[in-house]
Amino acid sequence: MSADSKDVVVTGLGATTPLGGDVASTWSALLAGRSGIGAIEEEWAAALPVRIAGRLAVEPTEVLDRVQARRMDRCEQIALVAAREAWADAGRPDVDPERLAVVIGTGTGGALTLLGQDDVLEASGVRKVSPHTVPMLMANGPAAWVSIELGARGGAHTPVSACASGAEAIAMGLDLIRLGRADVVVAGGTEACVHPLPLAGFAQARAHSTRNDDPQRASRPFDVDRDGFVIGEGSVVVVLERAGFAAARAARRHARLAGAGVTSDAHHITAAHPEGQVRAMRKALAEAGLSPLAIDHVHAHATSTPKGDLVEAESVAEAIGLHPAVTATKSMTGHLFGAAGAMGALASILAVREGVIPATQNLDTLDPAVKLDVVTGRPRYGAVTAALTNSFGFGGHNASLVFTAAS
């Protein structure tokens, strides 16, 4: 295998998140330490123990064609919004459709459609159910819509690995290029499931923060008083290219995707195991050809759960060490579930490109069991030559990605 076929670069970035409707506004908010978390205003939330969420800053229906949007679930809408931005940012590569692939991960797919149309069925009968229900609820819908939009014929794939889905999608994109099956891959994650049922379920599992009176400070990774994550919605998509292909068209390169590590715990359906996380990080480092000391920055999965943050802190310390600057942007976005890994990738890519690491918010008192160098207060400026981002999900899914400066 030639060196060119193994070298993969990031040429396009797209996002719509609780912090902004595009990459620039999302990144600006991260550096400013702004929160995208607020109270849920709908009447249905009044009876729930959880009434906060990270809602989109810009409604996708403000961007998409009205007729098209009505035929898409919210998670499909925002994947298309993010993909369009990423594709434009990459310069709309002139690539053979057979050599263009799409990989969009999601945790729940069209959950809003599934639950909403079930309500319609129960209340009004079969004749009122939308004929678009199935293509709107299917988990592969976001990848399918993006592939249709771009004319991608090299495969449209959908990793469904809970909160690791977005990172696994990017890892799969890396594999597709390195295996010689594609020159360009549009990859990322999407999620939109702010609904009474998921909120009630997470509340019953005591996984979600109940700081309803202070939503912007509810997500507090690594803080001694953290009490759970905050549900969020959003989509992040990147364009990956074989380095030689990108060079031939003189494309701008944001960063290099140097390696990925994907593992499974085979341990417990919800409880994480540090050994699986350590293996994912070490696999990513080995694939990137880097030693732990080469990592300047770690974007932590850090959802703000009492146990989960500690497991990851121990895993990072074992796999990489205590030297990297660590941040946790879920303190501002909330937990984007299937898009979380792609969001972590975006923040890591921009940290490498810009030489600045956003500060973790709401970290008043670092948990004494956490020995990491967590960035707080203000962003930390300085060269970031290599960054690692973690994503872990229910079911024991672990994914780590390594990004380095584009040469």
Coordinates of C-alpha atoms in Angstrom, one line a residue:
M1 CA 0.0 0.0 0.0
S2 CA 1.5 3.4 -1.0
A3 CA 2.1 6.1 1.5
D4 CA -0.4 8.3 -0.4
S5 CA -3.2 5.8 0.0
K6 CA -2.7 5.8 3.8
D7 CA -2.5 9.6 4.2
V8 CA -6.0 11.0 4.8
V9 CA -6.7 14.7 5.2
V10 CA -9.7 16.8 6.3
T11 CA -10.7 19.3 3.6
G12 CA -14.3 20.2 4.6
L13 CA -16.1 21.0 7.8
G14 CA -19.9 21.5 8.5
A15 CA -22.0 21.8 11.6
T16 CA -25.3 22.8 13.1
T17 CA -25.3 22.7 16.8
P18 CA -26.9 24.3 20.0
L19 CA -24.1 26.9 19.7
G20 CA -24.6 27.9 16.1
G21 CA -25.9 27.1 12.6
D22 CA -22.5 26.6 11.1
V23 CA -18.9 25.9 12.0
A24 CA -17.8 29.5 12.5
S25 CA -20.5 30.4 14.9
T26 CA -20.1 27.1 16.8
W27 CA -16.3 27.5 17.1
S28 CA -16.7 31.2 18.2
A29 CA -19.2 30.1 20.9
L30 CA -16.9 27.4 22.2
L31 CA -14.0 29.8 22.5
A32 CA -16.2 32.4 24.2
G33 CA -17.5 29.8 26.7
R34 CA -21.1 30.3 25.7
S35 CA -23.7 27.7 26.6
G36 CA -26.3 26.3 24.1
I37 CA -28.3 24.7 26.9
G38 CA -31.7 26.1 28.0
A39 CA -35.1 25.3 29.3
I40 CA -37.5 23.3 27.3
E41 CA -40.5 25.6 26.7
E42 CA -43.0 23.0 25.4
E43 CA -45.9 22.1 27.6
W44 CA -45.1 18.4 27.6
A45 CA -41.9 19.1 29.6
A46 CA -43.8 20.5 32.6
A47 CA -44.5 17.0 33.9
L48 CA -41.0 15.7 33.5
P49 CA -38.2 15.7 36.1
V50 CA -35.9 16.9 33.3
R51 CA -36.8 20.1 31.6
I52 CA -33.5 21.3 30.0
A53 CA -31.8 20.5 26.7
G54 CA -29.3 21.8 24.1
R55 CA -31.6 22.8 21.3
L56 CA -30.4 23.8 17.8
A57 CA -29.4 27.5 17.5
V58 CA -30.8 27.6 14.0
E59 CA -33.8 25.7 12.8
P60 CA -33.1 23.5 9.8
T61 CA -36.4 24.5 8.2
E62 CA -35.0 28.0 7.9
V63 CA -32.3 26.6 5.6
L64 CA -33.9 23.8 3.7
D65 CA -36.6 23.8 1.0
R66 CA -39.9 23.6 2.8
V67 CA -41.3 20.7 0.8
Q68 CA -38.1 18.7 1.1
A69 CA -37.9 19.4 4.8
R70 CA -41.4 18.1 5.4
R71 CA -40.3 14.7 4.0
M72 CA -37.4 14.4 6.4
D73 CA -36.9 13.6 10.0
R74 CA -35.2 16.3 12.0
C75 CA -32.0 14.2 12.2
E76 CA -32.0 13.9 8.4
Q77 CA -32.6 17.6 8.0
I78 CA -29.6 18.6 10.1
A79 CA -27.3 16.0 8.6
L80 CA -28.0 17.5 5.2
V81 CA -27.5 21.1 6.5
A82 CA -24.1 20.1 7.9
A83 CA -23.1 18.1 4.8
R84 CA -23.8 21.0 2.5
E85 CA -21.6 23.3 4.5
A86 CA -18.8 20.7 4.6
W87 CA -19.0 20.0 0.9
A88 CA -18.9 23.7 0.0
D89 CA -16.0 24.2 2.5
A90 CA -14.1 21.4 0.7
G91 CA -14.6 23.2 -2.6
R92 CA -17.1 20.7 -4.0
P93 CA -14.5 18.1 -5.1
D94 CA -14.8 16.9 -8.7
V95 CA -14.7 13.2 -7.9
D96 CA -15.9 10.1 -9.7
P97 CA -19.2 9.3 -8.0
E98 CA -18.1 5.6 -7.7
R99 CA -15.1 6.9 -5.6
L100 CA -17.3 9.1 -3.3
A101 CA -18.8 7.6 -0.2
V102 CA -20.9 8.8 2.7
V103 CA -20.8 7.6 6.3
I104 CA -23.2 9.3 8.7
G105 CA -23.7 7.8 12.2
T106 CA -26.6 8.2 14.5
G107 CA -27.7 6.8 17.9
T108 CA -31.5 6.8 17.5
G109 CA -32.2 7.7 13.9
G110 CA -35.6 9.2 13.2
A111 CA -36.9 8.8 16.8
L112 CA -39.0 11.9 16.6
T113 CA -40.8 10.6 13.5
L114 CA -41.3 7.1 15.1
L115 CA -42.7 8.4 18.3
G116 CA -44.7 11.2 16.6
Q117 CA -46.3 9.0 14.0
D118 CA -47.2 6.4 16.7
D119 CA -49.1 9.1 18.5
V120 CA -50.9 9.9 15.2
L121 CA -51.8 6.3 14.7
E122 CA -53.2 5.9 18.2
A123 CA -55.1 9.1 18.1
S124 CA -56.4 9.3 14.5
G125 CA -56.0 5.9 12.9
V126 CA -54.1 4.5 9.9
R127 CA -55.2 7.0 7.3
K128 CA -53.6 9.9 9.1
V129 CA -50.1 8.3 9.2
S130 CA -47.7 9.9 6.9
P131 CA -46.6 7.9 3.8
H132 CA -43.1 9.2 4.4
T133 CA -42.9 7.6 7.9
V134 CA -40.5 4.7 7.1
P135 CA -37.9 6.7 5.1
M136 CA -38.1 9.4 7.8
L137 CA -37.6 7.0 10.8
M138 CA -34.9 4.7 9.3
A139 CA -31.5 5.1 10.8
N140 CA -29.8 5.1 7.4
G141 CA -32.0 8.0 6.3
P142 CA -29.4 10.7 7.0
A143 CA -26.6 8.9 5.0
A144 CA -29.1 8.2 2.2
W145 CA -30.2 11.8 1.9
V146 CA -26.6 13.1 1.9
S147 CA -25.6 10.5 -0.7
I148 CA -28.6 11.6 -2.9
E149 CA -27.6 15.3 -2.5
L150 CA -24.0 14.7 -3.5
G151 CA -24.5 11.9 -6.0
A152 CA -22.3 9.6 -4.0
R153 CA -22.3 6.0 -5.4
G154 CA -19.4 4.6 -3.5
G155 CA -21.6 3.5 -0.6
A156 CA -23.8 5.2 2.0
H157 CA -23.2 3.7 5.4
T158 CA -24.7 4.2 8.9
P159 CA -22.8 3.1 12.1
V160 CA -25.3 2.9 15.0
S161 CA -23.1 2.7 18.1
A162 CA -24.9 4.9 20.6
C163 CA -22.7 7.9 21.5
A164 CA -19.7 6.6 19.6
S165 CA -21.6 6.6 16.3
G166 CA -20.2 9.9 14.9
A167 CA -16.6 9.0 15.7
E168 CA -17.0 5.4 14.3
A169 CA -18.4 7.0 11.1
I170 CA -15.2 9.1 10.7
A171 CA -13.1 6.0 11.5
M172 CA -15.0 4.1 8.8
G173 CA -14.3 6.9 6.4
L174 CA -10.6 6.6 7.1
D175 CA -10.8 2.9 6.4
L176 CA -12.6 3.3 3.1
I177 CA -9.9 5.6 1.8
R178 CA -7.0 3.5 3.1
L179 CA -8.5 0.3 1.7
G180 CA -8.6 2.0 -1.7
R181 CA -12.4 2.0 -2.0
A182 CA -12.9 5.8 -2.1
D183 CA -11.0 9.0 -2.8
V184 CA -13.4 11.2 -0.9
V185 CA -15.7 10.3 2.1
V186 CA -18.3 12.6 3.7
A187 CA -18.5 11.4 7.3
G188 CA -20.0 12.5 10.6
G189 CA -22.9 12.1 12.9
T190 CA -26.4 13.4 13.6
E191 CA -28.9 13.3 16.4
A192 CA -32.3 14.9 17.2
C193 CA -34.2 13.2 19.9
V194 CA -35.3 15.8 22.4
H195 CA -38.6 14.2 23.3
P196 CA -40.5 13.2 26.5
L197 CA -39.7 9.5 26.2
P198 CA -35.9 9.7 26.0
L199 CA -35.9 12.4 28.6
A200 CA -38.1 10.3 30.9
G201 CA -35.9 7.2 30.3
F202 CA -32.7 9.0 31.1
A203 CA -34.2 10.6 34.1
Q204 CA -35.4 7.2 35.4
A205 CA -31.9 5.9 34.9
R206 CA -30.5 8.9 36.8
A207 CA -28.2 9.7 33.9
H208 CA -29.5 13.2 33.1
S209 CA -28.9 16.3 35.1
T210 CA -31.9 17.7 36.9
R211 CA -30.6 21.2 37.3
N212 CA -33.7 22.6 35.7
D213 CA -33.3 26.0 37.5
D214 CA -29.8 26.6 36.1
P215 CA -29.6 25.0 32.6
Q216 CA -26.5 26.7 31.4
R217 CA -24.5 25.3 34.3
A218 CA -26.1 21.9 34.4
S219 CA -23.4 20.1 32.3
R220 CA -20.3 20.2 34.4
P221 CA -17.7 17.5 33.3
F222 CA -15.1 16.5 35.9
D223 CA -16.7 18.8 38.5
V224 CA -17.1 17.3 42.0
D225 CA -20.8 18.3 41.9
R226 CA -21.7 16.9 38.5
D227 CA -25.0 15.0 38.4
G228 CA -25.5 13.8 34.8
F229 CA -25.4 14.8 31.2
V230 CA -27.8 17.2 29.3
I231 CA -29.4 15.9 26.1
G232 CA -28.5 17.9 23.0
E233 CA -29.2 17.8 19.3
G234 CA -27.0 18.6 16.3
S235 CA -25.0 17.4 13.4
V236 CA -21.3 17.6 12.4
V237 CA -19.9 16.4 9.1
V238 CA -16.4 16.4 7.7
V239 CA -15.0 15.8 4.3
L240 CA -12.1 13.3 4.2
E241 CA -9.8 12.9 1.2
R242 CA -6.9 10.8 0.1
A243 CA -4.0 13.2 0.5
G244 CA -2.9 12.7 -3.1
F245 CA -6.3 13.5 -4.4
A246 CA -6.6 16.6 -2.3
A247 CA -3.1 17.7 -3.4
A248 CA -3.9 17.2 -7.1
R249 CA -6.7 19.7 -6.8
A250 CA -4.8 22.1 -4.5
A251 CA -7.4 21.7 -1.8
R252 CA -7.1 23.4 1.6
R253 CA -6.4 21.0 4.4
H254 CA -7.6 21.6 7.9
A255 CA -5.8 18.7 9.5
R256 CA -4.7 15.2 8.9
L257 CA -6.7 12.2 10.2
A258 CA -3.7 10.2 11.4
G259 CA -5.4 7.2 13.1
A260 CA -8.5 5.7 14.6
G261 CA -9.1 3.0 17.3
V262 CA -12.4 1.2 17.7
T263 CA -13.0 -1.4 20.4
S264 CA -15.9 -3.0 22.3
D265 CA -15.9 -3.7 26.0
A266 CA -18.0 -7.0 26.0
H267 CA -18.7 -6.1 29.6
H268 CA -22.0 -4.3 30.4
I269 CA -24.8 -2.7 28.4
T270 CA -24.4 0.7 30.1
A271 CA -21.4 0.6 32.4
A272 CA -18.1 1.5 30.7
H273 CA -15.0 -0.5 31.3
P274 CA -11.6 1.4 31.3
E275 CA -9.8 -1.4 29.6
G276 CA -11.8 -1.0 26.4
Q277 CA -11.2 2.7 26.4
V278 CA -7.5 2.3 26.9
R279 CA -7.4 -0.2 24.0
A280 CA -9.2 2.3 21.7
M281 CA -6.7 5.1 22.5
R282 CA -3.7 2.8 22.1
K283 CA -5.0 1.5 18.8
A284 CA -5.5 5.1 17.5
L285 CA -2.0 6.0 18.6
A286 CA -0.5 2.9 17.0
E287 CA -2.3 3.5 13.7
A288 CA -1.1 7.1 13.7
G289 CA 2.5 6.0 14.5
L290 CA 2.6 8.3 17.5
S291 CA 3.8 7.8 21.1
P292 CA 1.5 9.0 23.9
L293 CA 3.9 11.8 24.6
A294 CA 3.2 13.2 21.1
I295 CA -0.4 14.0 22.1
D296 CA -0.7 17.6 23.1
H297 CA -4.5 17.7 23.6
V298 CA -7.3 15.3 24.5
H299 CA -10.9 16.1 23.7
A300 CA -12.7 14.1 26.4
H301 CA -16.0 12.3 25.9
A302 CA -16.8 13.5 29.5
T303 CA -20.5 13.6 29.6
S304 CA -20.8 14.9 33.2
T305 CA -21.9 11.6 34.8
P306 CA -20.5 10.8 38.2
K307 CA -19.0 7.4 37.2
G308 CA -18.4 7.9 33.5
D309 CA -16.0 10.9 33.9
L310 CA -13.9 9.1 36.4
V311 CA -13.6 6.0 34.2
E312 CA -12.4 8.1 31.3
A313 CA -10.0 10.2 33.4
E314 CA -8.4 7.0 34.6
S315 CA -8.3 5.6 31.1
V316 CA -6.7 8.7 29.6
A317 CA -4.1 8.8 32.4
E318 CA -3.2 5.1 31.6
A319 CA -3.2 5.3 27.9
I320 CA -1.7 8.7 27.3
G321 CA -0.5 10.2 30.6
L322 CA -1.1 13.4 32.5
H323 CA 0.6 15.8 30.2
P324 CA -2.0 16.6 27.6
A325 CA -4.3 19.6 27.9
V326 CA -7.8 18.2 28.3
T327 CA -11.2 19.8 27.5
A328 CA -14.8 18.7 27.5
T329 CA -17.1 20.8 25.2
K330 CA -20.3 19.0 26.3
S331 CA -20.2 21.5 29.1
M332 CA -21.5 24.0 26.4
T333 CA -23.3 21.8 23.7
G334 CA -24.8 19.2 25.9
H335 CA -24.5 15.5 24.8
L336 CA -25.2 15.2 21.1
F337 CA -25.3 11.4 21.3
G338 CA -24.8 10.1 17.8
A339 CA -23.2 13.4 16.7
A340 CA -21.0 13.7 19.8
G341 CA -18.0 12.0 18.3
A342 CA -18.2 14.1 15.2
M343 CA -18.5 17.2 17.4
G344 CA -15.4 16.1 19.3
A345 CA -13.6 15.6 15.9
L346 CA -14.6 19.2 14.9
A347 CA -13.3 20.7 18.1
S348 CA -10.0 18.7 17.8
I349 CA -9.5 19.6 14.2
L350 CA -9.9 23.3 14.9
A351 CA -7.7 23.1 18.0
V352 CA -4.9 21.7 15.8
R353 CA -5.5 24.2 13.0
E354 CA -5.9 27.3 15.2
G355 CA -3.6 26.5 18.0
V356 CA -6.2 27.0 20.7
I357 CA -8.1 24.7 23.1
P358 CA -11.6 25.8 24.3
A359 CA -12.0 25.8 28.1
T360 CA -14.3 23.4 29.9
Q361 CA -17.1 25.3 31.4
N362 CA -18.9 24.9 34.8
L363 CA -15.8 23.3 36.4
D364 CA -15.8 25.1 39.7
T365 CA -14.1 22.3 41.7
L366 CA -12.2 19.6 40.0
D367 CA -13.0 16.1 41.3
P368 CA -10.0 15.2 43.4
A369 CA -10.0 11.7 41.7
V370 CA -9.3 13.4 38.4
K371 CA -5.6 14.0 37.9
L372 CA -5.8 15.3 34.3
D373 CA -4.8 18.8 33.2
V374 CA -8.2 20.1 32.4
V375 CA -8.4 23.5 30.7
T376 CA -10.7 25.8 32.6
G377 CA -11.4 29.5 32.7
R378 CA -10.1 30.8 29.4
P379 CA -9.0 29.0 26.2
R380 CA -5.4 27.8 26.2
Y381 CA -3.3 29.0 23.3
G382 CA -0.3 27.3 21.9
A383 CA 0.7 24.9 19.1
V384 CA -1.3 21.7 19.0
T385 CA 0.5 19.2 16.8
A386 CA -1.5 16.2 17.7
A387 CA -5.0 15.8 19.3
L388 CA -6.9 12.8 20.3
T389 CA -10.7 12.7 20.8
N390 CA -12.7 10.1 22.6
S391 CA -16.2 8.8 22.2
F392 CA -17.8 6.1 24.2
G393 CA -21.3 4.7 24.1
F394 CA -23.8 2.4 25.8
G395 CA -23.2 -1.2 24.7
G396 CA -19.5 -0.8 25.3
H397 CA -18.6 1.0 22.1
N398 CA -15.3 2.9 22.2
A399 CA -13.8 5.1 19.4
S400 CA -10.7 7.3 19.5
L401 CA -9.5 9.5 16.7
V402 CA -6.1 11.2 16.3
F403 CA -5.7 14.4 14.3
T404 CA -2.4 16.0 13.4
A405 CA -1.4 19.2 11.7
A406 CA -1.7 19.1 8.0
S407 CA 1.8 19.1 6.4

